[in-house]
Coordinates of C-alpha atoms in Angstrom, one line a residue:
X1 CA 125.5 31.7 68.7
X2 CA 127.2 33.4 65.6
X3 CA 129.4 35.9 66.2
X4 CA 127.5 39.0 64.8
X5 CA 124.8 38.3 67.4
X6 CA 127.5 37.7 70.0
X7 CA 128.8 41.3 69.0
X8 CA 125.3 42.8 68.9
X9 CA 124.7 41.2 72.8
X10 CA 127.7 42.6 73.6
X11 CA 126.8 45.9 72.9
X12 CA 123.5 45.8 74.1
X13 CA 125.2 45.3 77.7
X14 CA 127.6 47.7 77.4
X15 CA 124.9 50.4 76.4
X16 CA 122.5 49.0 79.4
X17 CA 125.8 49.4 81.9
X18 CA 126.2 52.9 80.9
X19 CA 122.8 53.7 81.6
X20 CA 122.5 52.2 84.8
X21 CA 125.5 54.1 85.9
X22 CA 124.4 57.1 84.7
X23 CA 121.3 56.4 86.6
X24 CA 123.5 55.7 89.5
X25 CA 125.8 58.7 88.9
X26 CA 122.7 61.3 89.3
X27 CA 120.9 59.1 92.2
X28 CA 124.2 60.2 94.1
X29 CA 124.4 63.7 92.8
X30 CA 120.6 64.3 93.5
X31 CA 122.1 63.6 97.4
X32 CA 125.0 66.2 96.9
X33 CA 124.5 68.5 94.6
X34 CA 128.0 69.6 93.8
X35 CA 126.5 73.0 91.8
X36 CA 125.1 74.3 94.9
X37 CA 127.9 76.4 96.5
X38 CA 127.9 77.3 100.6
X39 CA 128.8 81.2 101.3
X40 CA 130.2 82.0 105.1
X41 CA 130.7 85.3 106.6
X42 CA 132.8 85.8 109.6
X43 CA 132.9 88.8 112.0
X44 CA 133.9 89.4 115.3
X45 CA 132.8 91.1 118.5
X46 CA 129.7 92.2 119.1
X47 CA 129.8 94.6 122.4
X48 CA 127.4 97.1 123.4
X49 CA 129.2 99.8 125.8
X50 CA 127.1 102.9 126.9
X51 CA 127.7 105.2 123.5
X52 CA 126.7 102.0 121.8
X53 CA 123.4 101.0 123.6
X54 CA 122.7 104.9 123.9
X55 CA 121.4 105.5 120.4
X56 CA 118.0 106.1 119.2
X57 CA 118.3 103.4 116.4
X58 CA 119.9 100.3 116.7
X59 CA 119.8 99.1 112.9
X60 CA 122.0 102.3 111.9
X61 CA 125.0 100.5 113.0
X62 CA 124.6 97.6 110.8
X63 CA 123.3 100.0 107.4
X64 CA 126.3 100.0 105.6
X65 CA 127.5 96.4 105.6
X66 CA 124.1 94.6 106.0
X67 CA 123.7 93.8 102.2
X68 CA 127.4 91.9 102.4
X69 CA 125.9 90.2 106.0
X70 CA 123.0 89.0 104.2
X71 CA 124.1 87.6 101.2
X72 CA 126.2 84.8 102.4
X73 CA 124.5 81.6 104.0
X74 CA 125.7 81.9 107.5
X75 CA 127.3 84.8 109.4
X76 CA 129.0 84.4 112.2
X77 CA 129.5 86.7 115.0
X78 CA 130.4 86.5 118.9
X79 CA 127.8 88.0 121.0
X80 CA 130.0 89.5 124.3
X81 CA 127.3 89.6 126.6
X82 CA 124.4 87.8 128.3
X83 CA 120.9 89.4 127.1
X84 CA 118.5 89.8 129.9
X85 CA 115.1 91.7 129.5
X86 CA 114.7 92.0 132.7
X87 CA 117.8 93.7 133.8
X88 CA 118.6 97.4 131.7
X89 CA 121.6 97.9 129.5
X90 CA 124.9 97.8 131.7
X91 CA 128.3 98.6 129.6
X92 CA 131.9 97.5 130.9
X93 CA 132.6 95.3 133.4
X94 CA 129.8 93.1 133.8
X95 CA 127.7 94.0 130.7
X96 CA 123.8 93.4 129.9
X97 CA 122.0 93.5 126.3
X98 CA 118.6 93.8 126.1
X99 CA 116.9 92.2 123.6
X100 CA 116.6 94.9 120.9
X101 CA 120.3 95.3 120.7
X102 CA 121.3 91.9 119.2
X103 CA 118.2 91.8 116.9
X104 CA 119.2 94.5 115.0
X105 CA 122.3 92.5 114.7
X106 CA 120.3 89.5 113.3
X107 CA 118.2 91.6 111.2
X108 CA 121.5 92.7 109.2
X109 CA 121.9 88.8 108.4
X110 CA 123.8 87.6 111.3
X111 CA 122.8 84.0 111.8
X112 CA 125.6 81.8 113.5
X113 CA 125.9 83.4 116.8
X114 CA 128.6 82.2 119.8
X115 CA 127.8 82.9 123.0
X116 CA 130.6 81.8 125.0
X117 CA 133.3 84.3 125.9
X118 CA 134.7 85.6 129.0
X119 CA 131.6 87.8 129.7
X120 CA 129.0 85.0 129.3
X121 CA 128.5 84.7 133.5
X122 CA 128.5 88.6 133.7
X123 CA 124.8 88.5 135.0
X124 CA 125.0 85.0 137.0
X125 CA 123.2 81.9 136.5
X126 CA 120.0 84.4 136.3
X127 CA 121.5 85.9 132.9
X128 CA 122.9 83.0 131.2
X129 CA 119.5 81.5 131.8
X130 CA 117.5 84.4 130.4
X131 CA 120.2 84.4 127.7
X132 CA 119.4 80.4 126.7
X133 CA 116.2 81.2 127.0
X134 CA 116.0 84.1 124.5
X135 CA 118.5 81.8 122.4
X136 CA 115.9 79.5 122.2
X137 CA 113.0 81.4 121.3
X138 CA 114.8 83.3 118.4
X139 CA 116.0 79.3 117.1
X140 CA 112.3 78.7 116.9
X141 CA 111.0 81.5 115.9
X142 CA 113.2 82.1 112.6
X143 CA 113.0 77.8 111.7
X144 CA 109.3 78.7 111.5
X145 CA 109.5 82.2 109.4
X146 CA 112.6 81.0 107.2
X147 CA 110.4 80.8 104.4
X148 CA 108.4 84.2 104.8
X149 CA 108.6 87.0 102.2
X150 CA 110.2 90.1 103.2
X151 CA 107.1 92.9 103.5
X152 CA 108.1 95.1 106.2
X153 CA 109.3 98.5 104.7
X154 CA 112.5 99.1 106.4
X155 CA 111.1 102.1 108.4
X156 CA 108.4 99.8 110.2
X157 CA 111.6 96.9 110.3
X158 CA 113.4 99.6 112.6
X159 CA 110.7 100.7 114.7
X160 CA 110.1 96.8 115.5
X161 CA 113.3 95.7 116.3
X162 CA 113.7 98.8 118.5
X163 CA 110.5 98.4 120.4
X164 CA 110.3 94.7 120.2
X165 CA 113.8 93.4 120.4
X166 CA 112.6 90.6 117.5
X167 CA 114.2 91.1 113.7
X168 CA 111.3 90.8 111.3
X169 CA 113.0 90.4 107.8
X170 CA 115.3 87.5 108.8
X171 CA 114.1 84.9 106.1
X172 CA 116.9 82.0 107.0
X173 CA 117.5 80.0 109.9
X174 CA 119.6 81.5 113.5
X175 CA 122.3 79.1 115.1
X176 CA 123.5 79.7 118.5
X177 CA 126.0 77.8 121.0
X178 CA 128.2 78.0 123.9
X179 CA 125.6 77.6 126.4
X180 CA 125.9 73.9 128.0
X181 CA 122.7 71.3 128.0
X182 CA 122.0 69.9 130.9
X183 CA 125.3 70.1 132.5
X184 CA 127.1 69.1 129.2
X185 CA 128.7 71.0 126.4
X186 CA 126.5 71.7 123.4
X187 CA 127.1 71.8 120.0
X188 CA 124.6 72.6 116.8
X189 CA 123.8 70.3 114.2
X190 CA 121.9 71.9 111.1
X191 CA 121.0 70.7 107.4
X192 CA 122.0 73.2 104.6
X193 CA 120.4 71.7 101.1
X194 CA 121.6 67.9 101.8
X195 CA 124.5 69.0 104.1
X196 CA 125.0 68.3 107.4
X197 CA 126.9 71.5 109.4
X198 CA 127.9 71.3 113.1
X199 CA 128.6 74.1 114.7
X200 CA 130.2 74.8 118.5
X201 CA 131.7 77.4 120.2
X202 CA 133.7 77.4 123.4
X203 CA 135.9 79.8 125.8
X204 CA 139.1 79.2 127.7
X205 CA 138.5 82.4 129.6
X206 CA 136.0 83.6 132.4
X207 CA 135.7 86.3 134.0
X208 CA 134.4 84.5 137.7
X209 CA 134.3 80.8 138.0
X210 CA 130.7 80.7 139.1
X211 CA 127.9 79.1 137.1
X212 CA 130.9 77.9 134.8
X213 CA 129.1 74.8 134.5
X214 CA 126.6 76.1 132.4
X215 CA 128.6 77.4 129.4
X216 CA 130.8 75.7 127.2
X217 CA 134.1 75.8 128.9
X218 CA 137.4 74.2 128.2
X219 CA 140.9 74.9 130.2
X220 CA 143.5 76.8 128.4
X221 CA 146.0 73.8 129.7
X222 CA 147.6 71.3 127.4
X223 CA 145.4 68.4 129.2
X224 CA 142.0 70.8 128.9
X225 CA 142.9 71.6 125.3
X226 CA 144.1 67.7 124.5
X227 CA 140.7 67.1 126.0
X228 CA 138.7 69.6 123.6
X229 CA 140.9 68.1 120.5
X230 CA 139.5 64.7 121.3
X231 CA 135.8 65.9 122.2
X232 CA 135.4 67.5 118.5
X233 CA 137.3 64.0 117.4
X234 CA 134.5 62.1 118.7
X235 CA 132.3 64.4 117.2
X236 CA 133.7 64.3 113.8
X237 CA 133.4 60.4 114.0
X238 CA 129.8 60.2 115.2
X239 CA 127.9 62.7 113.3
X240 CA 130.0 62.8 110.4
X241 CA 129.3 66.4 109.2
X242 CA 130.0 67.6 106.0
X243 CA 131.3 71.1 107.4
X244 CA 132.4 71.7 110.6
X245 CA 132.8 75.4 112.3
X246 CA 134.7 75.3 115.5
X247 CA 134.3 78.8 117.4
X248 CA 137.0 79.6 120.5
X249 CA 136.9 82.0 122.8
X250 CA 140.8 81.9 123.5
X251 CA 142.7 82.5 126.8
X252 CA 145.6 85.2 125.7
X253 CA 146.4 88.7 126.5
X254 CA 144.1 91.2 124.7
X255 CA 145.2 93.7 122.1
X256 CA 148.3 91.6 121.3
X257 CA 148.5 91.3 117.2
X258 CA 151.1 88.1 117.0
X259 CA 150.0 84.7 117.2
X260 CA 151.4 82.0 120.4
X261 CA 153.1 79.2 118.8
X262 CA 151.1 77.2 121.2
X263 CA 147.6 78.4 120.6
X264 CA 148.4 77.8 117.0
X265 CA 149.6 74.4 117.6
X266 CA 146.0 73.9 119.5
X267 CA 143.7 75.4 116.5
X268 CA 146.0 72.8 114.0
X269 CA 145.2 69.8 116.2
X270 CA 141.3 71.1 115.7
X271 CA 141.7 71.2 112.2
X272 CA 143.5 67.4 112.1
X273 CA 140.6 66.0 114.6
X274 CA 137.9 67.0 112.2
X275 CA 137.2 71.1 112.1
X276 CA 137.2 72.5 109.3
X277 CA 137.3 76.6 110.0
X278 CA 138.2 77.2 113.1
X279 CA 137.4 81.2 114.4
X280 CA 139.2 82.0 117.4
X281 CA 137.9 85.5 119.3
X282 CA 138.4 87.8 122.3
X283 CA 142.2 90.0 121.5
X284 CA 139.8 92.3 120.0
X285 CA 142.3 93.5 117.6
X286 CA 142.7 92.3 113.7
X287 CA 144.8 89.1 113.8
X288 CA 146.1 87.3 110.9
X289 CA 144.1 84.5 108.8
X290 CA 145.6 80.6 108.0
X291 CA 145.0 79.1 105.3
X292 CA 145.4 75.4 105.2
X293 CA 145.7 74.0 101.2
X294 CA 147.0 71.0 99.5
X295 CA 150.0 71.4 97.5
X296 CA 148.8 69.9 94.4
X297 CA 146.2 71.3 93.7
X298 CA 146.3 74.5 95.4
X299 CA 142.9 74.1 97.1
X300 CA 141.9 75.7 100.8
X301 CA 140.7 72.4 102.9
X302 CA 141.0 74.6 106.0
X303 CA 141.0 78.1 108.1
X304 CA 141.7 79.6 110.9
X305 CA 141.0 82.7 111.8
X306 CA 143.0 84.1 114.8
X307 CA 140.9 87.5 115.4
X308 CA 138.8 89.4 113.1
X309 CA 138.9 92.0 116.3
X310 CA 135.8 94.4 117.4
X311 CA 132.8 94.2 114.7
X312 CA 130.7 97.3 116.7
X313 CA 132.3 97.9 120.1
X314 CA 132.9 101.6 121.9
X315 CA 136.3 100.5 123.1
X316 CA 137.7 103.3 121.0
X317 CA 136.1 106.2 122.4
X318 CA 138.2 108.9 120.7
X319 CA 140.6 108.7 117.8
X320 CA 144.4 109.2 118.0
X321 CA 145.0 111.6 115.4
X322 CA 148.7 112.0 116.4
X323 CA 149.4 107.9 116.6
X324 CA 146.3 106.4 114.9
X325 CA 149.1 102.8 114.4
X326 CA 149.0 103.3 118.6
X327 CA 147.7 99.7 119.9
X328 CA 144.1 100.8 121.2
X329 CA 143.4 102.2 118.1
X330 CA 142.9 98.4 116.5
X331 CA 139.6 98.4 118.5
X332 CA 137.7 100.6 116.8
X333 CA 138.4 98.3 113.9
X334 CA 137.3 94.7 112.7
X335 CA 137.9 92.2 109.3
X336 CA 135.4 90.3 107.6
X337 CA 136.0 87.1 106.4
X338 CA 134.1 85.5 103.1
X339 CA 134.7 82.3 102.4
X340 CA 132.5 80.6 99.2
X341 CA 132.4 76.6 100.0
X342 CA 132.3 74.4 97.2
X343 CA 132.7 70.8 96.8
X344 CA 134.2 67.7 95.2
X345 CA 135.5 64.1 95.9
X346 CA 137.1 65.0 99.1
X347 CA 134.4 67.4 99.9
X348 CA 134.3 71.2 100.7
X349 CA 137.0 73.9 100.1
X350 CA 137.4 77.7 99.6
X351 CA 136.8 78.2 96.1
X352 CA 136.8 82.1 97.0
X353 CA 138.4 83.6 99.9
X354 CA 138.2 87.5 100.8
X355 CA 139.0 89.3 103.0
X356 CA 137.8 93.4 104.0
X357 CA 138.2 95.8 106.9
X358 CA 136.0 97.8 108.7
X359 CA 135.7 100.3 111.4
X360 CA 133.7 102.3 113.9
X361 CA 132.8 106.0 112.7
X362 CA 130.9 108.1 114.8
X363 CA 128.7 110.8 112.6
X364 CA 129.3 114.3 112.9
X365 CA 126.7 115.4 115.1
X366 CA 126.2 112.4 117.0
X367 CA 127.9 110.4 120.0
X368 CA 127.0 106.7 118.8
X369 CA 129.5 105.2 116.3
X370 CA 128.5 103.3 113.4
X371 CA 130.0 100.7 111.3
X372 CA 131.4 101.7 107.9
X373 CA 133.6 99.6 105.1
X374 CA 137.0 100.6 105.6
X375 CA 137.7 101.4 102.3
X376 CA 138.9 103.8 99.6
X377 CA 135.4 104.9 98.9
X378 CA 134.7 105.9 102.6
X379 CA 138.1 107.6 103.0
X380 CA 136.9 109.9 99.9
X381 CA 133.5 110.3 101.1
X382 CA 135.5 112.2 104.3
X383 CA 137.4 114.3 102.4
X384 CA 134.8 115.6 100.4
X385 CA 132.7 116.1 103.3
X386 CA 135.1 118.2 105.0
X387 CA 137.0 115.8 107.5
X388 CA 140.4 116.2 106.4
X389 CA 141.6 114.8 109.9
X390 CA 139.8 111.7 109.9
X391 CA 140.1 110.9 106.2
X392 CA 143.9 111.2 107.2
X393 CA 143.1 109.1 110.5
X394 CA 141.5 106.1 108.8
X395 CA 143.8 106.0 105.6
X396 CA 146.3 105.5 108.5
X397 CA 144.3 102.6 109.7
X398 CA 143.8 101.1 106.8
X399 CA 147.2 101.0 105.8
X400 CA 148.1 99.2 109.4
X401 CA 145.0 96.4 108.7
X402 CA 146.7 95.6 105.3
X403 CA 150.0 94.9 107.0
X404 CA 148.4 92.0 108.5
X405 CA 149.2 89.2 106.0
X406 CA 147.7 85.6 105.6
X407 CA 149.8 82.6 106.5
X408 CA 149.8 79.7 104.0
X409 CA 150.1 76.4 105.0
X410 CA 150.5 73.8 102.4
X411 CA 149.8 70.1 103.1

């Protein structure tokens, strides 16, 4: 063969090589498409106590963050009571929802909902059955309408989730867990584009031992925890997911704002046996945030967050103008978490992490409180309406949430 057709034969292969691996290259990135970036929201406790279940309108509270709720992919949020329709509204200690007062919460965008805490067996077997039941039904129901325009005007939106108890402009899917499957703990397992998300939550606390059997529980021992460790282990290895949210109701002393060495030695092992954000709840106070990156390349591979504290809650019936950094004040408040999940070779990580505050305000006028962003812009907004004291009240709470720092953990 003479050499200047060698050459040219040579070239021709190289050139079909390249194309084939090209072709090969976008086969695989047609699978995971590494443009498409996952946005998490995470809040905290969702209560209903009588000021809160005794307003007209239920999707008031939610108003002035809904748009943040919304706009990421999944927002999380731990639902502190069964709902039964068939039982009214009953506040602390053995509470009740009905229906209506959770879907306004899903109408504001909430869509990754835990529904094991320490109040989950507050109505029996009876509620936690309703409870599944109504799980279920709003699962279905939004899979079927995920792809449904928004038409309701937001007036007719209200007066349907108040008379109804079912959110009509929810265009996305609704996760919930914490509620066992026949005798065994549950977990979700959900597509997002060509991702694979599990998703399970858990408590280490109840508040009566019967019909424990039928949510998720673990022990807060070292052998229950070891056991949990290894259970999300052998989930990790058999269903391989690409992201993996790990919700736990935790079994500590409420309204405590430090960490236990030991409970943070627990949510670590969850991250090393295959979680990837781990969202711990129940001190109903603001708790600090871990972040878990790699030392070279400064990347977030992992979180923990150890309390974002009450999201709507009446715990703080009246404000302590003359020690607002007094401990019971942190339950009128809550944090928000944003995380925006993108991926490469090793697969997800934060690419954006934020963090906000917010906080219950109760209208002038009115006995219900609200939800409003803790912020500079609502701290104004009191002053110029005339409430020197609380402007004063919540730039003093404020000032306590930011005191709360992150802890970095580089691996």
């Amino acid at each position: 063969m003479p050499k200047s057709f060698s050459a040219k034969a040579k070239l021709l292969v190289l050139a079909i090589s390249a194309l084939l691996s090209l072709a090969l290259f976008s086969c695989q990135s047609a699978k995971r498409p590494r443009s498409k970036n996952l946005r998490l929201l995470f809040a905290g406790d969702i209560m209903a106590h009588t000021q809160n279940f005794s307003m007209a309108d239920y999707s008031l509270i939610w108003d002035d963050i809904r748009e943040q709720v919304s706009a990421a992919d999944f927002s999380f949020a731990n639902l502190e009571s069964p709902v039964m329709e068939e039982r009214p509204f009953e506040s602390y200690p053995t509470f009740n929802m009905q229906p209506s007062y959770p879907a306004a919460a899903l109408d504001a965008g909430f869509n990754l909902i835990s529904l094991a805490n320490n109040h989950s067996n507050d109505q029996g077997s009876q509620g936690i059955k309703a409870t599944a039941l109504w799980a279920a039904q709003i699962e279905k129901a939004s899979q079927a309408q995920k792809a449904a325009p928004q038409t309701d005007s937001k007036a007719k939106t209200r007066a349907q989730t108040k008379s109804e108890g079912k959110p009509k402009t929810r265009a996305r899917p609704v996760f919930f867990s914490g509620l066992t499957e026949d005798g065994q703990m549950s977990f979700r397992e959900f597509f997002w584009h060509e991702y694979k998300i599990a998703f399970v939550a858990v408590t280490e606390l109840l508040n009566t031992w019967k019909n424990y059997e039928e949510i998720n529980y673990i022990p807060p021992t070292k052998k229950g925890r070891a056991a949990f460790v290894q259970k999300i282990a052998g989930i990790k290895e058999e269903h391989e997911p690409d992201l993996f949210i790990v919700s736990v109701h935790t079994s500590e002393e409420e309204y405590v704002l430090t960490v236990l060495p030991e409970v943070q030695a627990f949510y670590r092992a969850l991250l090393d046996a295959g979680a990837d954000i781990v969202v711990s709840n129940h001190p109903h106070v603001v708790r600090p945030v871990e972040l878990v990156a790699e030392k070279d390349t400064k990347k977030i591979r992992k979180v923990i967050i150890y309390a974002n504290g009450n999201t709507i809650s009446g715990q703080r019936r009246a404000l302590n103008y003359d020690d607002p950094n007094e401990i019971w004040n942190y339950t009128g408040d809550g944090q928000i978490v944003e995380l925006e999940m993108a991926l490469d070779e090793k697969g997800f990580f934060a690419l954006n992490y934020k963090k906000s505050f917010i906080s219950a305000y109760t209208p002038q006028g009115e006995r219900s409180p609200v939800i409003k962003r803790l912020d500079e812009n609502f701290i104004h907004s009191l002053r110029e309406n005339g409430e020197k004291k609380n402007s004063r009240y919540y730039e003093a709470r404020l000032e306590a949430l930011k005191k709360i720092k992150e802890i970095w953990t580089w691996r």
